[in-house]
Coordinates of C-alpha atoms and ligand atoms in Angstrom, one line a residue:
M37 CA 143.4 -108.9 -86.9
K38 CA 142.2 -110.5 -83.7
S39 CA 139.0 -108.8 -82.3
P40 CA 139.3 -107.2 -78.8
E41 CA 138.5 -109.5 -76.0
K42 CA 136.0 -107.4 -74.0
I43 CA 133.8 -104.8 -75.7
V44 CA 131.4 -102.5 -73.9
V45 CA 128.6 -100.9 -75.9
I46 CA 127.0 -97.9 -74.2
G47 CA 123.4 -97.4 -75.0
A48 CA 120.6 -99.9 -75.9
G49 CA 118.6 -97.9 -78.5
I50 CA 118.2 -99.1 -82.0
V51 CA 121.8 -98.3 -82.7
G52 CA 123.5 -99.8 -79.7
V53 CA 121.4 -103.0 -79.8
S54 CA 122.2 -103.4 -83.5
T55 CA 125.9 -102.9 -82.7
A56 CA 125.9 -105.4 -79.8
Y57 CA 124.1 -108.0 -81.9
E58 CA 126.5 -107.5 -84.9
L59 CA 129.5 -107.8 -82.5
A60 CA 128.0 -111.0 -81.1
L61 CA 127.6 -112.4 -84.6
R62 CA 131.4 -111.9 -85.0
G63 CA 132.1 -113.9 -81.8
A64 CA 133.0 -110.9 -79.6
A65 CA 132.5 -110.9 -75.9
V66 CA 130.1 -107.9 -75.4
T67 CA 128.5 -106.1 -72.5
L68 CA 125.7 -103.8 -73.4
L69 CA 124.8 -101.0 -70.9
D70 CA 121.8 -98.8 -70.7
A71 CA 120.9 -96.3 -68.0
R72 CA 117.2 -97.2 -68.5
E73 CA 115.4 -100.4 -67.5
G74 CA 115.4 -102.0 -70.9
A75 CA 116.2 -101.7 -74.6
G76 CA 114.6 -99.1 -76.8
L77 CA 113.3 -96.9 -74.1
G78 CA 115.0 -93.7 -75.2
T79 CA 114.4 -92.0 -78.6
S80 CA 113.9 -95.4 -80.2
Y81 CA 110.7 -95.9 -78.2
A82 CA 107.9 -94.4 -80.3
N83 CA 109.3 -92.9 -83.5
G84 CA 107.6 -92.7 -86.9
G85 CA 108.3 -96.3 -87.7
Q86 CA 109.6 -95.6 -91.3
L87 CA 112.4 -97.6 -92.8
S88 CA 112.8 -95.0 -95.4
A89 CA 115.7 -95.5 -97.7
S90 CA 113.9 -93.2 -100.2
E91 CA 114.0 -90.3 -97.7
V92 CA 117.7 -90.2 -96.8
A93 CA 118.2 -86.6 -97.9
P94 CA 119.2 -84.4 -94.9
W95 CA 116.7 -82.0 -93.5
A96 CA 119.0 -79.1 -94.0
G97 CA 118.2 -77.6 -97.4
P98 CA 117.7 -74.2 -99.1
E99 CA 114.0 -73.9 -98.0
I100 CA 114.7 -74.4 -94.3
P101 CA 115.8 -70.9 -93.3
W102 CA 112.7 -69.4 -94.9
L103 CA 110.4 -72.0 -93.3
I104 CA 111.9 -71.2 -89.8
L105 CA 111.3 -67.5 -90.4
R106 CA 107.7 -68.1 -91.7
W107 CA 106.9 -70.3 -88.7
L108 CA 108.6 -67.9 -86.1
G109 CA 106.4 -67.4 -83.0
R110 CA 103.9 -70.1 -84.0
D111 CA 103.4 -72.6 -81.1
D112 CA 102.5 -75.4 -83.4
A113 CA 105.4 -74.7 -85.9
P114 CA 106.7 -77.9 -87.3
F115 CA 110.2 -76.5 -86.9
R116 CA 110.8 -74.4 -83.8
L117 CA 113.9 -72.7 -82.4
R118 CA 114.1 -72.1 -78.6
P119 CA 117.2 -70.1 -78.2
K120 CA 119.3 -71.0 -75.1
M121 CA 122.3 -69.4 -73.5
D122 CA 124.2 -72.4 -74.8
P123 CA 127.2 -72.1 -77.2
E124 CA 126.6 -75.8 -78.1
Q125 CA 123.2 -74.8 -79.5
W126 CA 124.5 -71.9 -81.5
L127 CA 127.4 -73.8 -82.9
W128 CA 125.1 -76.5 -84.0
L129 CA 122.7 -74.0 -85.6
L130 CA 125.4 -72.2 -87.4
R131 CA 126.7 -75.4 -88.9
F132 CA 123.1 -76.5 -89.7
L133 CA 122.4 -73.2 -91.5
M134 CA 125.7 -73.5 -93.4
R135 CA 124.4 -76.9 -94.7
C136 CA 121.1 -75.4 -96.0
R137 CA 122.3 -75.6 -99.7
A138 CA 121.1 -77.9 -102.4
S139 CA 124.7 -79.1 -103.1
A140 CA 125.3 -79.9 -99.4
R141 CA 122.0 -81.9 -99.3
A142 CA 122.8 -83.8 -102.5
E143 CA 126.3 -84.6 -101.2
R144 CA 124.9 -86.6 -98.2
I145 CA 122.4 -88.7 -100.2
P146 CA 124.8 -91.4 -101.6
P147 CA 126.5 -92.3 -98.3
N148 CA 123.2 -92.3 -96.4
L149 CA 121.5 -94.4 -99.0
D150 CA 124.4 -96.9 -98.9
L151 CA 123.8 -97.3 -95.2
A152 CA 120.0 -97.6 -95.6
L153 CA 120.4 -100.3 -98.2
L154 CA 122.9 -102.1 -95.9
T155 CA 120.3 -101.8 -93.1
R156 CA 117.7 -103.5 -95.4
A157 CA 120.1 -106.4 -96.0
R158 CA 121.0 -106.7 -92.3
L159 CA 117.3 -106.7 -91.2
A160 CA 116.6 -109.6 -93.7
A161 CA 119.7 -111.4 -92.3
Y162 CA 118.6 -111.0 -88.7
E163 CA 115.1 -112.4 -89.5
A164 CA 116.8 -115.5 -91.1
E165 CA 119.1 -115.9 -88.1
F166 CA 116.2 -115.6 -85.6
S167 CA 114.1 -118.1 -87.5
A168 CA 117.1 -120.5 -87.7
A169 CA 117.4 -120.3 -83.9
G170 CA 113.7 -121.1 -83.6
A171 CA 112.8 -117.5 -82.6
S172 CA 111.0 -114.7 -84.4
L173 CA 112.0 -111.1 -84.9
D174 CA 108.6 -109.6 -84.8
Y175 CA 108.4 -105.9 -85.0
Q176 CA 105.1 -105.5 -86.9
R177 CA 107.0 -105.0 -90.1
K178 CA 104.9 -103.9 -93.1
E179 CA 106.3 -104.2 -96.6
K180 CA 103.8 -101.9 -98.2
G181 CA 106.2 -99.1 -99.2
I182 CA 106.3 -95.4 -98.3
L183 CA 104.1 -92.9 -100.1
R184 CA 105.1 -89.2 -99.9
I185 CA 102.2 -86.8 -100.7
F186 CA 102.5 -83.2 -101.7
R187 CA 100.0 -80.4 -101.6
E188 CA 102.0 -78.0 -103.8
A189 CA 102.9 -78.9 -107.4
H190 CA 106.3 -77.1 -107.0
A191 CA 107.2 -79.1 -103.9
L192 CA 106.4 -82.3 -105.8
K193 CA 108.6 -81.2 -108.7
E194 CA 111.6 -80.5 -106.5
A195 CA 111.2 -83.9 -104.8
V196 CA 111.0 -85.6 -108.2
R197 CA 114.3 -84.0 -109.1
D198 CA 115.9 -85.4 -105.9
S199 CA 114.4 -88.8 -106.5
A200 CA 116.2 -88.9 -109.9
L201 CA 119.5 -89.0 -108.0
I202 CA 118.2 -91.7 -105.6
A203 CA 117.0 -93.7 -108.7
R204 CA 120.4 -93.5 -110.3
L205 CA 121.8 -95.0 -107.1
G206 CA 119.5 -97.9 -107.4
L207 CA 116.2 -97.1 -105.5
E208 CA 113.2 -96.6 -107.7
Q209 CA 110.3 -94.3 -106.8
I210 CA 107.2 -93.8 -108.9
E211 CA 105.6 -90.4 -109.4
L212 CA 101.8 -90.5 -109.0
A213 CA 98.9 -88.3 -109.8
P214 CA 96.4 -87.7 -106.9
A215 CA 94.2 -90.6 -108.0
G216 CA 97.3 -92.8 -108.2
C217 CA 98.1 -91.9 -104.6
V218 CA 94.6 -93.1 -103.5
N219 CA 95.1 -96.2 -105.6
V220 CA 98.1 -97.0 -103.5
E221 CA 96.5 -96.0 -100.2
P222 CA 92.7 -95.8 -100.4
A223 CA 92.6 -94.2 -96.9
L224 CA 93.7 -91.0 -98.6
G225 CA 90.4 -90.7 -100.5
A226 CA 89.0 -87.8 -98.3
A227 CA 92.3 -85.8 -98.5
M228 CA 92.2 -86.1 -102.3
Q229 CA 88.6 -85.0 -102.5
R230 CA 89.4 -81.9 -100.5
G231 CA 92.2 -81.1 -103.0
D232 CA 94.9 -81.7 -100.5
I233 CA 97.0 -83.9 -102.8
A234 CA 98.8 -82.5 -105.8
G235 CA 100.6 -85.8 -106.4
G236 CA 103.0 -88.2 -104.7
L237 CA 106.1 -90.3 -104.9
Y238 CA 105.9 -93.9 -104.0
A239 CA 108.8 -96.1 -102.9
A240 CA 107.4 -99.6 -103.0
S241 CA 110.5 -101.2 -101.6
D242 CA 110.5 -99.2 -98.4
A243 CA 108.9 -100.6 -95.2
S244 CA 107.8 -99.7 -91.7
G245 CA 107.7 -101.2 -88.3
D246 CA 107.9 -100.7 -84.5
A247 CA 111.4 -99.6 -83.5
Y248 CA 110.8 -100.4 -79.8
L249 CA 109.7 -103.9 -80.5
Y250 CA 112.7 -104.3 -82.8
S251 CA 115.1 -103.0 -80.1
A252 CA 113.6 -105.3 -77.4
A253 CA 113.6 -108.4 -79.6
L254 CA 117.1 -107.8 -80.9
A255 CA 118.4 -107.3 -77.3
D256 CA 116.9 -110.7 -76.5
G257 CA 118.6 -112.2 -79.6
A258 CA 121.9 -110.6 -78.5
K259 CA 121.5 -112.1 -75.0
R260 CA 120.9 -115.5 -76.7
R261 CA 124.2 -115.1 -78.5
G262 CA 126.0 -114.4 -75.2
V263 CA 125.8 -110.6 -74.8
T264 CA 125.6 -109.4 -71.2
F265 CA 122.9 -106.8 -71.0
M266 CA 123.1 -104.5 -67.9
T267 CA 120.0 -102.3 -67.6
G268 CA 119.7 -99.5 -65.1
T269 CA 123.4 -99.0 -65.4
A270 CA 124.6 -95.5 -66.5
A271 CA 128.2 -95.2 -67.8
T272 CA 129.6 -92.2 -65.9
R273 CA 133.1 -92.1 -67.6
I274 CA 135.1 -93.8 -70.2
L275 CA 138.5 -94.7 -68.8
A276 CA 141.6 -94.3 -71.0
E277 CA 145.3 -94.4 -70.3
D278 CA 148.3 -93.9 -72.6
G279 CA 146.0 -93.2 -75.6
R280 CA 144.0 -96.4 -75.2
V281 CA 140.6 -97.3 -73.7
R282 CA 140.8 -99.4 -70.6
G283 CA 137.3 -99.5 -69.2
V284 CA 134.1 -97.8 -68.2
D285 CA 133.0 -96.4 -64.9
T286 CA 129.4 -97.1 -64.2
A287 CA 127.0 -96.5 -61.4
A288 CA 127.5 -100.3 -60.6
G289 CA 131.3 -100.1 -60.6
R290 CA 134.1 -100.3 -63.1
L291 CA 134.0 -102.5 -66.2
D292 CA 137.2 -103.4 -67.9
A293 CA 137.2 -103.1 -71.6
D294 CA 139.5 -103.6 -74.6
A295 CA 137.2 -101.5 -76.8
V296 CA 134.2 -99.2 -76.1
V297 CA 131.4 -98.2 -78.6
I298 CA 129.4 -95.1 -77.6
A299 CA 125.9 -95.4 -78.9
A300 CA 124.3 -93.2 -76.4
G301 CA 122.0 -91.1 -78.6
T302 CA 121.9 -87.4 -77.5
E303 CA 124.2 -88.3 -74.5
T304 CA 127.0 -89.2 -76.8
R305 CA 128.4 -85.7 -76.9
A306 CA 128.9 -85.6 -73.1
L307 CA 130.7 -89.0 -73.1
L308 CA 133.0 -87.8 -75.9
K309 CA 133.8 -84.5 -74.3
P310 CA 136.8 -85.6 -72.1
F311 CA 138.4 -86.8 -75.3
G312 CA 138.3 -83.4 -77.0
A313 CA 136.2 -84.9 -79.8
R314 CA 133.4 -82.8 -81.2
S315 CA 130.6 -84.7 -82.7
Y316 CA 128.2 -81.7 -83.0
I317 CA 125.3 -84.0 -82.1
Y318 CA 122.5 -81.9 -80.7
P319 CA 118.9 -82.9 -79.6
L320 CA 116.0 -82.1 -82.0
K321 CA 112.8 -82.8 -80.1
G322 CA 110.0 -84.6 -81.9
Y323 CA 106.5 -85.8 -80.9
S324 CA 104.4 -88.8 -81.8
V325 CA 100.8 -89.9 -81.2
T326 CA 99.7 -93.5 -81.3
L327 CA 96.0 -94.5 -81.6
P328 CA 94.0 -97.7 -82.3
A329 CA 93.5 -98.1 -86.1
P330 CA 89.9 -97.1 -86.9
E331 CA 87.6 -99.8 -88.3
G332 CA 87.5 -100.0 -92.0
N333 CA 89.4 -97.3 -93.8
A334 CA 92.8 -97.2 -91.9
P335 CA 96.1 -96.8 -93.9
E336 CA 98.4 -99.8 -94.4
V337 CA 101.0 -98.0 -96.5
S338 CA 103.3 -95.7 -94.5
I339 CA 102.8 -92.1 -95.5
T340 CA 104.9 -88.9 -95.4
D341 CA 102.7 -85.8 -95.7
E342 CA 105.1 -83.1 -96.9
A343 CA 102.7 -80.2 -96.3
R344 CA 101.7 -81.2 -92.8
K345 CA 105.2 -82.4 -91.9
I346 CA 104.2 -85.7 -90.4
V347 CA 104.9 -89.3 -91.1
V348 CA 102.2 -92.0 -90.5
S349 CA 102.8 -95.7 -90.0
R350 CA 100.5 -98.7 -89.4
L351 CA 101.8 -100.8 -86.5
G352 CA 99.7 -103.9 -86.1
N353 CA 96.3 -102.6 -85.0
R354 CA 97.6 -99.2 -84.2
I355 CA 98.4 -96.0 -86.2
R356 CA 101.3 -93.8 -85.3
A357 CA 101.9 -90.3 -86.5
A358 CA 105.1 -88.4 -85.8
G359 CA 106.5 -85.0 -86.5
Q360 CA 107.7 -81.7 -85.0
A361 CA 111.3 -80.6 -84.6
E362 CA 112.4 -78.2 -81.9
V363 CA 116.0 -77.0 -81.4
G364 CA 115.7 -76.3 -77.7
G365 CA 118.1 -78.4 -75.6
Y366 CA 117.8 -81.6 -73.7
D367 CA 114.4 -80.9 -72.0
L368 CA 112.0 -83.8 -72.4
T369 CA 108.9 -82.1 -71.1
L370 CA 105.9 -83.1 -73.2
E371 CA 104.1 -79.9 -74.3
P372 CA 100.4 -80.9 -74.8
G373 CA 99.8 -78.2 -77.5
R374 CA 102.7 -79.4 -79.6
A375 CA 101.7 -83.1 -79.2
R376 CA 98.1 -82.3 -80.2
S377 CA 99.3 -80.5 -83.3
V378 CA 100.6 -83.9 -84.5
L379 CA 97.2 -85.4 -83.9
N380 CA 95.5 -82.5 -85.6
A381 CA 97.7 -82.9 -88.6
L382 CA 96.9 -86.6 -88.7
E383 CA 93.2 -85.8 -88.6
G384 CA 93.6 -83.3 -91.3
M385 CA 95.0 -86.0 -93.5
L386 CA 92.8 -88.8 -92.4
P387 CA 89.5 -87.4 -91.1
Q388 CA 88.3 -91.0 -90.4
M389 CA 90.7 -91.1 -87.3
G390 CA 88.2 -88.8 -85.5
P391 CA 86.3 -91.4 -83.4
V392 CA 89.5 -92.8 -81.7
R393 CA 90.9 -89.4 -80.9
G394 CA 90.2 -89.9 -77.2
Q395 CA 92.5 -92.9 -77.0
A396 CA 95.6 -91.0 -78.3
E397 CA 98.9 -91.7 -76.5
Y398 CA 101.4 -88.9 -76.8
W399 CA 105.2 -89.2 -76.6
C400 CA 108.2 -87.0 -77.3
G401 CA 111.8 -87.9 -77.9
L402 CA 115.1 -86.2 -78.8
R403 CA 116.6 -87.0 -82.1
P404 CA 120.4 -87.1 -81.9
M405 CA 121.0 -84.8 -84.8
T406 CA 124.2 -83.8 -86.7
P407 CA 124.1 -80.6 -88.7
D408 CA 124.7 -82.4 -92.0
G409 CA 122.1 -85.2 -91.6
S410 CA 124.6 -88.2 -91.5
P411 CA 125.5 -90.2 -88.4
V412 CA 129.0 -90.2 -86.8
I413 CA 130.5 -93.6 -87.2
G414 CA 134.1 -94.8 -86.5
E415 CA 137.1 -94.6 -84.3
I416 CA 137.8 -91.5 -82.2
P417 CA 141.2 -90.0 -83.3
G418 CA 143.8 -90.1 -80.5
T419 CA 142.3 -92.9 -78.4
A420 CA 142.8 -96.4 -79.7
N421 CA 139.7 -98.7 -79.5
L422 CA 137.2 -95.9 -78.7
F423 CA 134.4 -95.9 -81.3
V424 CA 131.3 -93.9 -81.8
N425 CA 128.0 -94.9 -83.5
S426 CA 125.6 -92.1 -83.0
G427 CA 124.0 -89.0 -84.5
H428 CA 121.4 -90.7 -86.7
G429 CA 119.0 -87.8 -86.3
T430 CA 115.8 -88.4 -88.2
L431 CA 117.0 -91.7 -89.7
G432 CA 118.1 -94.0 -86.8
W433 CA 115.6 -96.7 -87.7
T434 CA 116.5 -96.5 -91.3
L435 CA 120.3 -96.6 -90.8
G436 CA 120.7 -98.3 -87.5
A437 CA 121.3 -101.9 -88.4
G438 CA 123.7 -101.0 -91.2
S439 CA 125.8 -98.7 -89.0
G440 CA 125.8 -101.5 -86.3
A441 CA 127.4 -103.8 -88.9
V442 CA 129.9 -101.3 -90.0
V443 CA 131.0 -100.4 -86.5
A444 CA 131.2 -104.1 -85.6
D445 CA 133.6 -104.6 -88.6
L446 CA 135.7 -101.7 -87.5
V447 CA 135.9 -102.9 -83.9
C448 CA 136.9 -106.4 -85.0
G449 CA 139.5 -105.1 -87.4
S450 CA 137.7 -106.3 -90.6
A451 CA 137.1 -104.1 -93.7
P452 CA 133.6 -102.6 -93.4
Q453 CA 131.1 -103.3 -96.0
L454 CA 131.0 -99.7 -97.2
D455 CA 133.2 -96.6 -97.3
V456 CA 133.0 -95.1 -93.8
S457 CA 134.9 -92.0 -94.5
P458 CA 131.8 -89.8 -95.1
F459 CA 130.7 -90.7 -91.5
S460 CA 134.0 -89.9 -89.8
I461 CA 134.0 -87.5 -86.9
K462 CA 136.9 -85.8 -88.6
R463 CA 134.5 -84.2 -91.1
F464 CA 133.6 -81.6 -88.4
Ligands
FAD1369 C1 109.3 -88.0 -83.3 C2 110.3 -88.9 -84.0 C3 110.1 -89.6 -85.1 C4 111.1 -90.3 -85.7 N1 110.7 -91.1 -86.8 C5 111.7 -91.9 -87.4 C6 111.4 -92.7 -88.6 O1 110.2 -92.8 -89.0 N2 112.4 -93.4 -89.1 C7 113.7 -93.3 -88.7 O2 114.5 -94.0 -89.3 N3 114.0 -92.6 -87.6 C8 113.0 -91.9 -87.0 N4 113.4 -91.1 -85.9 C9 114.8 -91.1 -85.4 C10 115.1 -92.3 -84.6 O3 114.1 -92.6 -83.7 C11 116.4 -92.0 -83.8 O4 117.4 -91.6 -84.7 C12 116.9 -93.3 -83.1 O5 115.9 -93.7 -82.2 C13 118.2 -93.0 -82.3 O6 118.6 -94.2 -81.8 P1 119.8 -94.3 -80.8 O7 120.0 -95.7 -80.4 O8 121.0 -93.6 -81.4 O9 119.3 -93.4 -79.5 P2 118.4 -93.9 -78.3 O10 117.2 -94.7 -78.8 O11 118.1 -92.6 -77.6 O12 119.3 -94.8 -77.4 C14 120.3 -94.3 -76.7 C15 120.4 -95.1 -75.4 O13 121.5 -94.7 -74.6 C16 121.2 -94.7 -73.3 N5 122.2 -93.9 -72.6 C17 122.5 -92.6 -72.8 N6 123.5 -92.2 -72.0 C18 123.9 -93.3 -71.3 C19 124.9 -93.5 -70.4 N7 125.7 -92.6 -69.9 N8 125.0 -94.8 -69.8 C20 124.2 -95.8 -70.2 N9 123.2 -95.6 -71.2 C21 123.1 -94.4 -71.7 C22 119.8 -94.1 -73.2 O14 119.2 -94.5 -72.0 C23 119.2 -94.7 -74.5 O15 118.4 -95.9 -74.2 C24 112.4 -90.4 -85.2 C25 112.7 -89.7 -84.0 C26 111.6 -88.9 -83.4 C27 111.9 -88.2 -82.1

């Protein structure tokens, strides 16, 4: 099938930029729009940096309702509910709680893992294409793996059980004793001595990097391949007539389009609303803190601390820690107490961070989260050539390039490289 002539991609985060780049690789004429002044300035700006195919299990699981209750009323709770007079929030929560079953979590692992492995392959392909064009896709990638550490033996045991399913699907993880964890990442020595580590799981093939640098560099690569990138341009409405997309109204005027891809993160829901399509994407606010790496004993391996509920990545000469999840609407106010609790957790794990504490840069962002922990990818029923690529939640960096490739195939009428039915909006 012939690809549509003019394609508009709304949103230039990890997901939208990857989509635009993939479309350009297929020879399509693409306009990429973002309301902000550049690429990667939304939720993709300062995330945890993990490319974590080993951690594609959804957050919703049997332990979550009890954790929410246990943490109720605690200001620094890793998971916090801020009830709103908003039916959208309650519908999301209800659906999320209904997914808090082991079987529901296991059901989502295979499709998410497929997408994460496709992302790995696409990132390698982008690097090769950049270097063939005499450019470099530099996003401070580290290929040192991801180490999950556990304080409680029973939590480790459960994770080992989940990892068996992931191993059957082709991604190996090694179970480690506390000393084995320190062997992999010597910066964890102090945490082990304090008895904070009961053991770990190490995925050597995982990686980490700076998602903002990736988004900005890939947007440049897309421009080199002919994509028109309009910054500071909000899409106000998607125009459709006779069941087909015709264009997009923007603050800068109307853009005609033969196909539109919505990759607008947490704003996706609003853009979809006029089409009667429910994506159930709701914001989950998270925080990160970025500091200079201390001299000497700074981690190189990306770490997930399951007890403290933070992830830590080395980005060049910086360290970033990220965590916290708040179900509390679209408010992006940075609460100093919650931001500091991420820094405190980082210092609990790596006491050597202390001296650089004063140079911490805090940030918060809204994860576009579906209740079941998989993104929404594909065509919107009832409107020809309207596509969505959003709702990547906690995994946008891990799944973004793969989902960009899949959507580009769908838009161009080719068979996608994996089964997209688990990601269809029809599942809601
Ligand atoms: C604290 C934290 C830690 C995280 N850690 C990780 C991690 O370690 N690994 C991982 O894989 N994922 C992680 N994530 C998740 C990941 O960052 C997100 O899933 C990802 O950034 C979502 O990308 P996106 O492109 O969908 O959204 P965004 O990056 O938000 O991009 C959407 C873009 O659309 C634009 N937009 C919205 N509406 C309009 C409109 N009407 N017109 C024009 N433009 C519009 C916005 O300006 C924005 O730039 C983390 C998230 C947080 C908050």
